[in-house]
CSV table of C-alpha atoms and ligand atoms in Angstrom, one decimal:
chain,number,residue,atom,x,y,z
A,31,UNK,CA,7.1,-18.1,24.9
A,32,UNK,CA,6.8,-21.9,25.0
A,33,UNK,CA,3.3,-21.6,23.7
A,34,UNK,CA,4.4,-19.3,20.9
A,35,UNK,CA,7.1,-21.8,19.9
A,36,UNK,CA,4.5,-24.6,19.9
A,37,UNK,CA,2.1,-22.5,17.8
A,38,UNK,CA,4.9,-21.7,15.3
A,39,UNK,CA,5.9,-25.4,15.2
A,40,UNK,CA,2.3,-26.6,14.7
A,41,UNK,CA,1.7,-23.9,12.1
A,42,UNK,CA,4.8,-25.1,10.2
A,43,UNK,CA,3.5,-28.7,10.5
A,44,UNK,CA,0.0,-27.7,9.2
A,45,UNK,CA,1.7,-25.7,6.3
A,46,UNK,CA,3.8,-28.8,5.5
A,47,UNK,CA,0.7,-31.0,5.4
A,48,UNK,CA,-1.3,-28.5,3.3
A,49,UNK,CA,1.6,-28.2,1.0
A,50,UNK,CA,1.7,-32.0,0.7
A,51,UNK,CA,-1.9,-32.1,-0.3
A,52,UNK,CA,-1.9,-28.9,-2.5
A,53,UNK,CA,1.8,-28.3,-3.5
A,54,UNK,CA,2.7,-24.7,-3.9
A,55,UNK,CA,6.0,-23.0,-4.5
A,56,UNK,CA,7.3,-19.7,-3.3
A,57,UNK,CA,6.9,-17.2,-6.3
A,58,UNK,CA,10.3,-15.7,-5.3
A,59,UNK,CA,12.6,-18.7,-4.9
A,60,UNK,CA,10.5,-21.7,-6.0
A,61,UNK,CA,11.0,-23.5,-2.7
A,62,UNK,CA,8.0,-25.2,-1.1
A,63,UNK,CA,5.8,-23.0,0.9
A,64,UNK,CA,6.5,-23.4,4.6
A,65,UNK,CA,3.9,-21.3,6.4
A,66,UNK,CA,0.2,-20.4,6.3
A,67,UNK,CA,0.6,-16.7,7.2
A,68,UNK,CA,1.9,-15.3,3.9
A,69,UNK,CA,1.6,-18.4,1.7
A,70,UNK,CA,2.6,-19.0,-1.1
A,71,UNK,CA,5.7,-17.0,-0.1
A,72,UNK,CA,8.2,-18.8,2.0
A,73,UNK,CA,9.3,-17.4,5.4
A,74,UNK,CA,12.8,-16.6,4.2
A,75,UNK,CA,11.7,-14.5,1.2
A,76,UNK,CA,8.9,-12.7,3.1
A,77,UNK,CA,11.1,-11.8,6.1
A,78,UNK,CA,13.9,-10.7,3.8
A,79,UNK,CA,11.8,-7.7,2.7
A,80,UNK,CA,13.3,-4.8,4.4
A,81,UNK,CA,12.2,-1.2,4.7
A,82,UNK,CA,13.9,1.2,2.2
A,83,UNK,CA,16.1,3.4,4.3
A,84,UNK,CA,18.1,5.4,1.7
A,85,UNK,CA,17.7,9.1,1.0
A,86,UNK,CA,14.4,10.1,-0.5
A,87,UNK,CA,12.4,13.2,-1.4
A,88,UNK,CA,10.6,14.4,1.8
A,89,UNK,CA,7.5,15.2,-0.2
A,90,UNK,CA,7.0,12.4,-2.9
A,91,UNK,CA,9.2,9.7,-1.5
A,92,UNK,CA,11.3,9.4,-4.6
A,93,UNK,CA,14.7,7.8,-3.8
A,94,UNK,CA,17.4,10.4,-4.2
A,95,UNK,CA,21.1,9.9,-5.0
A,96,UNK,CA,22.3,12.4,-2.4
A,97,UNK,CA,21.9,12.5,1.3
A,98,UNK,CA,22.0,16.3,1.2
A,99,UNK,CA,18.9,16.9,-1.0
A,100,UNK,CA,15.6,17.2,0.7
A,101,UNK,CA,13.3,17.4,-2.3
A,102,UNK,CA,13.4,16.1,-5.8
A,103,UNK,CA,13.4,18.5,-8.8
A,104,UNK,CA,9.8,17.8,-9.6
A,105,UNK,CA,8.5,18.7,-6.1
A,106,UNK,CA,10.6,21.9,-6.0
A,107,UNK,CA,9.2,23.0,-9.4
A,108,UNK,CA,5.6,21.9,-9.0
A,109,UNK,CA,4.8,21.0,-5.3
A,110,UNK,CA,2.0,18.4,-5.1
A,111,UNK,CA,-1.1,18.7,-2.9
A,112,UNK,CA,0.1,16.1,-0.4
A,113,UNK,CA,2.8,17.2,2.0
A,114,UNK,CA,4.7,13.9,2.6
A,115,UNK,CA,5.1,10.4,1.3
A,116,UNK,CA,6.3,7.2,3.0
A,117,UNK,CA,6.6,3.8,1.4
A,118,UNK,CA,7.8,0.6,2.9
A,119,UNK,CA,10.0,-0.3,0.0
A,120,UNK,CA,10.9,-0.1,-3.7
A,121,UNK,CA,8.5,-1.9,-6.1
A,122,UNK,CA,10.9,-4.7,-6.8
A,123,UNK,CA,11.7,-8.4,-6.1
A,124,UNK,CA,9.5,-10.1,-3.4
A,125,UNK,CA,7.6,-6.9,-2.6
A,126,UNK,CA,6.5,-6.4,-6.2
A,127,UNK,CA,5.6,-10.1,-6.5
A,128,UNK,CA,3.6,-10.0,-3.2
A,129,UNK,CA,1.6,-6.9,-4.3
A,130,UNK,CA,1.0,-8.6,-7.7
A,131,UNK,CA,-0.3,-11.8,-6.1
A,132,UNK,CA,-2.5,-9.7,-3.7
A,133,UNK,CA,-3.9,-7.3,-6.3
A,134,UNK,CA,-4.0,-9.1,-9.6
A,135,UNK,CA,-4.1,-12.8,-8.6
A,136,UNK,CA,-6.8,-12.3,-6.0
A,137,UNK,CA,-4.8,-13.4,-2.9
A,138,UNK,CA,-6.8,-11.3,-0.5
A,139,UNK,CA,-5.3,-13.2,2.5
A,140,UNK,CA,-2.1,-11.2,1.9
A,141,UNK,CA,-3.8,-8.0,3.0
A,142,UNK,CA,-3.0,-8.6,6.7
A,143,UNK,CA,0.7,-9.4,6.3
A,144,UNK,CA,1.1,-6.6,3.7
A,145,UNK,CA,-0.7,-4.1,6.0
A,146,UNK,CA,1.7,-5.2,8.8
A,147,UNK,CA,4.6,-3.8,6.6
A,148,UNK,CA,3.0,-0.4,7.0
A,149,UNK,CA,3.1,-0.5,10.8
A,150,UNK,CA,6.5,1.3,10.8
A,151,UNK,CA,4.6,4.6,10.1
A,152,UNK,CA,4.4,7.0,13.0
A,153,UNK,CA,0.7,8.2,12.9
A,154,UNK,CA,1.2,10.9,15.6
A,155,UNK,CA,-0.9,13.9,14.5
A,156,UNK,CA,-2.9,11.9,12.0
A,157,UNK,CA,-6.7,12.3,12.6
A,158,UNK,CA,-8.0,9.7,10.1
A,159,UNK,CA,-7.0,7.2,7.5
A,160,UNK,CA,-8.6,7.2,4.0
A,161,UNK,CA,-7.9,4.6,1.3
A,162,UNK,CA,-7.6,5.5,-2.4
A,163,UNK,CA,-11.0,4.4,-3.8
A,164,UNK,CA,-11.7,2.2,-6.8
A,165,UNK,CA,-14.3,3.1,-9.4
A,166,UNK,CA,-17.4,0.8,-9.4
A,167,UNK,CA,-16.2,-1.2,-12.5
A,168,UNK,CA,-12.7,-1.7,-11.0
A,169,UNK,CA,-14.3,-3.0,-7.8
A,170,UNK,CA,-16.6,-5.3,-9.7
A,171,UNK,CA,-13.7,-6.7,-11.7
A,172,UNK,CA,-11.3,-7.2,-8.7
A,173,UNK,CA,-13.9,-8.0,-6.1
A,174,UNK,CA,-12.1,-5.9,-3.5
A,175,UNK,CA,-10.3,-2.6,-3.0
A,176,UNK,CA,-6.7,-3.5,-2.2
A,177,UNK,CA,-6.1,-0.1,-0.6
A,178,UNK,CA,-9.2,-0.3,1.5
A,179,UNK,CA,-8.2,-3.7,3.0
A,180,UNK,CA,-4.7,-2.3,3.8
A,181,UNK,CA,-6.2,0.9,5.3
A,182,UNK,CA,-8.8,-1.1,7.4
A,183,UNK,CA,-6.1,-3.2,9.0
A,184,UNK,CA,-3.8,-0.3,9.6
A,185,UNK,CA,-6.6,1.9,11.1
A,186,UNK,CA,-7.5,-1.0,13.4
A,187,UNK,CA,-4.0,-1.6,14.6
A,188,UNK,CA,-3.2,2.1,15.0
A,189,UNK,CA,-6.6,2.8,16.6
A,190,UNK,CA,-7.5,5.6,14.1
A,191,UNK,CA,-10.8,6.3,12.4
A,192,UNK,CA,-11.2,4.9,8.9
A,193,UNK,CA,-13.1,7.1,6.5
A,194,UNK,CA,-14.2,5.1,3.5
A,195,UNK,CA,-17.3,6.8,2.2
A,196,UNK,CA,-16.3,10.4,1.5
A,197,UNK,CA,-13.6,10.1,-1.3
A,198,UNK,CA,-15.0,8.4,-4.4
A,199,UNK,CA,-13.8,7.5,-7.8
A,200,UNK,CA,-16.5,8.4,-10.3
A,201,UNK,CA,-15.0,7.8,-13.6
A,202,UNK,CA,-13.2,4.8,-14.9
A,203,UNK,CA,-9.9,6.2,-16.1
A,204,UNK,CA,-7.9,4.5,-18.9
A,205,UNK,CA,-5.0,2.3,-17.6
A,206,UNK,CA,-2.1,4.4,-16.5
A,207,UNK,CA,0.6,2.1,-17.9
A,208,UNK,CA,2.6,3.7,-20.6
A,209,UNK,CA,1.5,7.3,-20.0
A,210,UNK,CA,3.7,10.2,-19.2
A,211,UNK,CA,3.4,11.9,-15.8
A,212,UNK,CA,1.5,14.8,-17.4
A,213,UNK,CA,-0.9,12.4,-19.2
A,214,UNK,CA,-1.5,10.5,-16.0
A,215,UNK,CA,-2.3,13.7,-14.1
A,216,UNK,CA,-4.8,14.8,-16.7
A,217,UNK,CA,-6.2,11.3,-16.8
A,218,UNK,CA,-7.0,11.0,-13.1
A,219,UNK,CA,-7.6,14.7,-12.1
A,220,UNK,CA,-11.3,14.5,-12.9
A,221,UNK,CA,-11.8,11.0,-11.6
A,222,UNK,CA,-12.1,11.7,-7.9
A,223,UNK,CA,-14.8,13.6,-5.9
A,224,UNK,CA,-15.3,14.3,-2.2
A,225,UNK,CA,-18.9,14.0,-1.1
A,226,UNK,CA,-18.3,15.1,2.4
A,227,UNK,CA,-16.1,17.4,4.6
A,228,UNK,CA,-13.0,16.6,6.5
A,229,UNK,CA,-12.6,19.9,8.3
A,230,UNK,CA,-9.2,20.7,9.7
A,231,UNK,CA,-8.2,17.1,9.6
A,232,UNK,CA,-4.7,15.7,9.0
A,233,UNK,CA,-5.4,12.8,6.7
A,234,UNK,CA,-3.3,9.7,5.9
A,235,UNK,CA,-4.0,8.5,2.4
A,236,UNK,CA,-3.3,4.8,1.7
A,237,UNK,CA,-2.5,3.2,-1.6
A,238,UNK,CA,-0.7,0.0,-2.5
A,239,UNK,CA,1.8,1.4,-5.0
A,240,UNK,CA,2.9,4.9,-5.9
A,241,UNK,CA,4.3,5.5,-9.4
A,242,UNK,CA,4.2,9.2,-10.5
A,243,UNK,CA,1.9,10.2,-7.7
A,244,UNK,CA,-0.8,11.5,-10.0
A,245,UNK,CA,-3.5,9.4,-8.4
A,246,UNK,CA,-2.7,10.4,-4.8
A,247,UNK,CA,-2.2,14.0,-5.9
A,248,UNK,CA,-5.7,14.1,-7.4
A,249,UNK,CA,-7.1,12.6,-4.1
A,250,UNK,CA,-5.1,15.0,-2.0
A,251,UNK,CA,-6.5,18.0,-4.1
A,252,UNK,CA,-10.0,16.8,-3.4
A,253,UNK,CA,-9.4,16.3,0.3
A,254,UNK,CA,-7.8,19.7,0.7
A,255,UNK,CA,-10.8,21.3,-1.1
A,256,UNK,CA,-13.0,19.4,1.4
A,257,UNK,CA,-11.4,21.1,4.3
A,258,UNK,CA,-8.4,18.9,5.2
A,259,UNK,CA,-5.5,20.6,6.9
A,260,UNK,CA,-2.9,18.2,5.4
A,261,UNK,CA,-2.7,15.0,3.4
A,262,UNK,CA,0.2,12.6,3.9
A,263,UNK,CA,0.6,9.5,1.8
A,264,UNK,CA,1.6,6.0,2.8
A,265,UNK,CA,2.1,3.2,0.3
A,266,UNK,CA,3.6,-0.3,0.3
A,267,UNK,CA,5.9,0.4,-2.6
A,268,UNK,CA,7.4,3.2,-4.7
A,269,UNK,CA,7.5,2.4,-8.4
A,270,UNK,CA,8.5,4.0,-11.6
A,271,UNK,CA,12.0,4.9,-10.4
A,272,UNK,CA,15.7,4.1,-10.7
B,524,LIG,ZN1,11.0,-18.0,-1.1
B,525,LIG,ZN1,9.6,14.7,-4.8
């Protein structure tokens, strides 16, 4: 315990020194960064991110207004290929900012702390973890697949196999922003292929953000066609709601 306190103390000192040399402010509260673990976010903002615990659709994870409903209208009318969705939180405030910095501003070092937020998930019964893939062009532009880094860390911590070479994105779909749910589904349906089999496996599919679910649904359809017994979805944040 004493050693941990010392490490925390010295990490704070180093963070203070680094911040003195290269000043950076927390994107959420503008206070100086006080740590190296999830810099540039400050400890208070990062640790204030709490798991969403309100009622939500048991299939797609959409937050619901009633504690007594189990599924949203959309999942009742047109059940998706995946059977269950869990997200750490709502795409808002510090969580949205952290994902933005990780994904679009290239702060790859946030992969570890963000993956840590996914540790709440009970992986009992899961046989393997698969990340939502990026098309070649997307990978070239970003330099890394944000879902793969999350999935890699989670698989390691949960001691589960990571399958990263079976599900592929073959077509560069147009940006999803501004499209309706139907247009999104049509846009992504053809974009994924499975080049191997996942016979009788319960798969946990990882993505950073879930909006309409069109992307994970297209992936789940392919995985089920490749022999999967079930596909569950785990994301950092649920967006496009409220
Ligand atoms: Zn802050
Ligand atoms: Zn639903």
